[in-house]
Coordinates of C-alpha atoms and ligand atoms in Angstrom, one line a residue:
M1 CA 22.0 -12.9 6.6
T2 CA 20.6 -15.5 4.1
P3 CA 16.9 -14.6 3.4
D4 CA 14.4 -17.1 4.7
P5 CA 11.1 -17.1 2.9
R6 CA 9.3 -17.9 6.2
K7 CA 10.6 -14.7 7.7
V8 CA 8.3 -11.8 6.7
A9 CA 8.8 -8.1 6.7
I10 CA 5.6 -6.1 6.4
L11 CA 5.4 -2.6 4.8
I12 CA 2.6 -0.2 5.9
S13 CA 1.8 3.4 5.4
G14 CA -1.1 3.9 7.9
R15 CA -3.7 2.1 10.0
G16 CA -2.1 -1.3 9.5
S17 CA -5.2 -3.5 10.0
N18 CA -3.9 -6.0 7.5
M19 CA -0.5 -6.0 9.2
R20 CA -2.3 -6.7 12.5
A21 CA -4.2 -9.6 10.9
L22 CA -0.9 -11.0 9.4
V23 CA 0.8 -10.8 12.9
E24 CA -2.1 -12.2 14.8
K25 CA -2.8 -15.1 12.4
A26 CA 0.9 -15.9 11.7
E27 CA 1.2 -19.6 11.1
G28 CA 4.0 -21.1 9.1
Y29 CA 5.8 -17.7 8.9
E30 CA 7.2 -15.2 11.4
V31 CA 7.0 -11.4 11.2
T32 CA 10.5 -10.1 11.7
L33 CA 10.0 -6.4 10.8
V34 CA 7.3 -3.8 10.2
A35 CA 8.6 -0.9 8.1
S36 CA 6.9 2.3 7.0
N37 CA 7.4 5.3 4.9
R38 CA 5.3 7.3 7.5
P39 CA 6.8 7.5 11.0
S40 CA 3.4 8.5 12.4
A41 CA 1.6 5.3 10.9
P42 CA -0.5 4.0 13.8
G43 CA 0.4 0.4 12.9
L44 CA 4.0 1.1 13.9
A45 CA 3.2 1.7 17.5
W46 CA 1.0 -1.4 17.6
A47 CA 3.9 -3.5 16.3
E48 CA 6.4 -1.9 18.7
E49 CA 4.1 -2.7 21.7
R50 CA 4.2 -6.3 20.7
G51 CA 8.0 -6.4 20.6
I52 CA 8.3 -6.5 16.8
E53 CA 11.2 -4.6 15.3
T54 CA 10.1 -1.5 13.3
W55 CA 11.8 0.9 10.9
S56 CA 10.4 4.1 9.5
E57 CA 11.5 7.1 7.5
D58 CA 9.4 9.8 6.0
S59 CA 9.5 9.3 2.3
R60 CA 8.0 12.7 1.4
G61 CA 10.3 14.8 -0.8
Q62 CA 13.0 12.0 -0.9
D63 CA 14.7 10.8 -4.0
R64 CA 12.9 7.5 -4.8
A65 CA 16.0 5.5 -5.5
D66 CA 17.7 6.7 -2.3
F67 CA 14.7 5.9 -0.1
D68 CA 14.2 2.5 -1.8
K69 CA 17.9 1.7 -1.2
R70 CA 17.7 2.4 2.5
L71 CA 14.5 0.5 2.9
G72 CA 15.9 -2.4 0.9
D73 CA 19.1 -2.5 3.0
R74 CA 17.0 -2.6 6.2
L75 CA 14.8 -5.4 4.9
E76 CA 17.8 -7.5 4.0
E77 CA 19.4 -6.8 7.4
S78 CA 16.2 -8.2 9.0
G79 CA 16.8 -11.6 7.3
A80 CA 13.3 -11.5 5.7
G81 CA 12.9 -13.6 2.6
T82 CA 9.3 -12.5 2.0
I83 CA 7.9 -9.0 1.9
A84 CA 4.2 -8.3 2.4
L85 CA 2.9 -4.9 1.4
A86 CA -0.1 -4.1 3.5
G87 CA -1.6 -0.7 2.7
F88 CA 1.9 0.6 1.6
M89 CA 0.9 3.6 -0.4
R90 CA 4.2 4.5 -2.0
I91 CA 5.3 3.3 -5.5
L92 CA 8.5 1.3 -5.3
G93 CA 11.1 1.9 -8.0
P94 CA 12.3 -0.7 -10.6
D95 CA 15.6 -1.3 -8.8
F96 CA 13.8 -2.2 -5.6
I97 CA 11.3 -4.5 -7.4
R98 CA 14.2 -6.3 -9.1
R99 CA 16.1 -6.6 -5.8
F100 CA 13.2 -8.5 -4.2
E101 CA 11.7 -10.0 -7.4
G102 CA 9.3 -12.9 -6.8
R103 CA 9.5 -12.4 -3.0
M104 CA 6.9 -9.6 -2.6
L105 CA 3.1 -9.8 -2.1
N106 CA 0.5 -7.1 -2.0
I107 CA -3.1 -6.9 -1.0
H108 CA -5.4 -4.8 -3.2
P109 CA -9.0 -4.0 -2.6
S110 CA -10.5 -5.1 -5.9
L111 CA -11.0 -8.2 -8.0
L112 CA -8.0 -7.7 -10.1
P113 CA -7.5 -7.2 -13.0
K114 CA -10.4 -4.9 -12.3
Y115 CA -9.7 -1.5 -10.7
K116 CA -6.0 -1.2 -10.4
G117 CA -4.8 1.9 -8.5
L118 CA -7.0 4.0 -6.2
D119 CA -10.7 4.5 -5.3
T120 CA -11.6 0.8 -6.0
H121 CA -14.8 0.7 -4.0
A122 CA -16.2 3.9 -5.6
R123 CA -15.4 2.5 -9.0
A124 CA -17.1 -0.9 -8.3
L125 CA -20.2 1.0 -7.2
E126 CA -20.2 3.3 -10.1
A127 CA -19.9 0.4 -12.5
G128 CA -22.9 -1.3 -10.9
D129 CA -20.9 -4.4 -10.2
A130 CA -22.8 -7.3 -8.5
E131 CA -19.7 -8.4 -6.7
H132 CA -16.5 -6.9 -5.5
G133 CA -13.6 -8.1 -3.4
C134 CA -9.9 -8.2 -2.8
S135 CA -6.8 -9.8 -4.4
V136 CA -3.4 -10.9 -3.2
H137 CA -0.9 -10.6 -5.9
V138 CA 2.8 -10.9 -6.6
V139 CA 4.4 -7.4 -6.9
T140 CA 5.9 -6.6 -10.3
E141 CA 7.1 -3.4 -11.9
E142 CA 3.7 -2.7 -13.4
L143 CA 1.3 -1.5 -10.7
D144 CA -1.2 -4.1 -9.4
A145 CA -0.5 -6.3 -12.4
G146 CA 1.5 -9.3 -11.0
E147 CA 0.2 -12.8 -10.7
V148 CA -2.9 -13.1 -8.5
V149 CA -2.4 -15.8 -5.9
A150 CA -5.7 -15.4 -4.0
Q151 CA -9.0 -13.6 -4.2
A152 CA -12.1 -13.2 -2.0
R153 CA -15.5 -11.9 -3.2
V154 CA -18.3 -10.0 -1.5
P155 CA -21.8 -9.3 -3.0
V156 CA -22.6 -5.6 -3.7
T157 CA -26.2 -4.7 -2.7
D158 CA -28.3 -1.7 -3.6
S159 CA -27.8 -0.2 -0.1
D160 CA -24.0 -0.3 -0.2
T161 CA -22.0 2.8 0.0
I162 CA -18.2 3.3 -0.3
G163 CA -18.0 2.9 3.5
T164 CA -20.1 -0.3 3.8
L165 CA -18.3 -1.9 0.8
E166 CA -14.9 -1.0 2.2
A167 CA -15.8 -2.6 5.6
K168 CA -17.1 -5.8 3.9
V169 CA -14.0 -6.1 1.8
L170 CA -11.7 -5.4 4.7
I171 CA -13.2 -8.3 6.7
E172 CA -12.3 -10.6 3.7
E173 CA -8.8 -9.0 3.4
H174 CA -8.0 -9.9 7.0
K175 CA -8.9 -13.6 6.3
L176 CA -7.4 -13.9 2.9
Y177 CA -4.0 -12.3 3.4
P178 CA -2.7 -14.5 6.2
Q179 CA -3.7 -17.6 4.3
A180 CA -2.2 -16.5 1.1
L181 CA 1.0 -15.3 2.8
A182 CA 1.4 -18.7 4.6
R183 CA 1.2 -20.5 1.3
F184 CA 3.6 -18.1 -0.4
A185 CA 6.1 -18.3 2.4
A186 CA 6.0 -22.2 2.2
R187 CA 6.6 -22.3 -1.6
Ligands
LIG201 C1 -6.5 -2.0 2.5 O1 -7.8 -2.0 2.2 C2 -5.6 -2.4 1.4 O2 -6.2 -3.4 0.6 C3 -5.5 -1.1 0.6 O3 -5.3 -0.1 1.6 C4 -6.0 -0.6 2.8 C5 -5.0 -0.5 3.9 O4 -5.6 -0.7 5.2 N1 -4.4 -1.2 -0.2 C6 -4.3 -0.5 -1.4 O5 -5.2 0.2 -1.8 C7 -3.0 -0.7 -2.2 N2 -3.1 -0.1 -3.5 P1 -4.8 -1.2 6.4 O6 -3.7 -0.2 6.6 O7 -5.8 -1.1 7.6 O8 -4.3 -2.6 6.2

């Protein structure tokens, strides 16, 4: 199947609230597959209930290249020309990244290039930042380092905790990602 950039496969590992926002606000693109490296990811059941095709396989203890190959084959089979990582918490190997180069987006809970990796809200609080936020970026081999295509900011207040900050940023993620994905899919 020739990949169509307006057909989107979403990769999740857990809750899948960003995936839900991408499905519910899909305009100018169509979600053809939701895939996960965790068969118990709650987001999978939500997608299935809505008649969206799903694929999952537990990646724990698996050879990275083998897992990536099976996932990549399934993504190609779905006809998706764009892949949206949405809380996908497994590192993808270089062969996978090259296979889908320039066609993958990720949402990250920080104002990149600040706070790549994990614990972004705690790190923003610890640093005493006046603002924090989220970024949508193109996925490249270097973690959280690809071109940033969209960002949203939230103020950090004295009363903020990791939990309140996470909640504020998540609201922005759900608005930002569908818009950024629609633009990326139409490029
Ligand atoms: C989101 O906050 C997303 O930005 C973050 O995980 C959460 C997933 O929530 N992603 C990363 O940290 C990627 N490094 P969700 O499953 O409800 O969308």
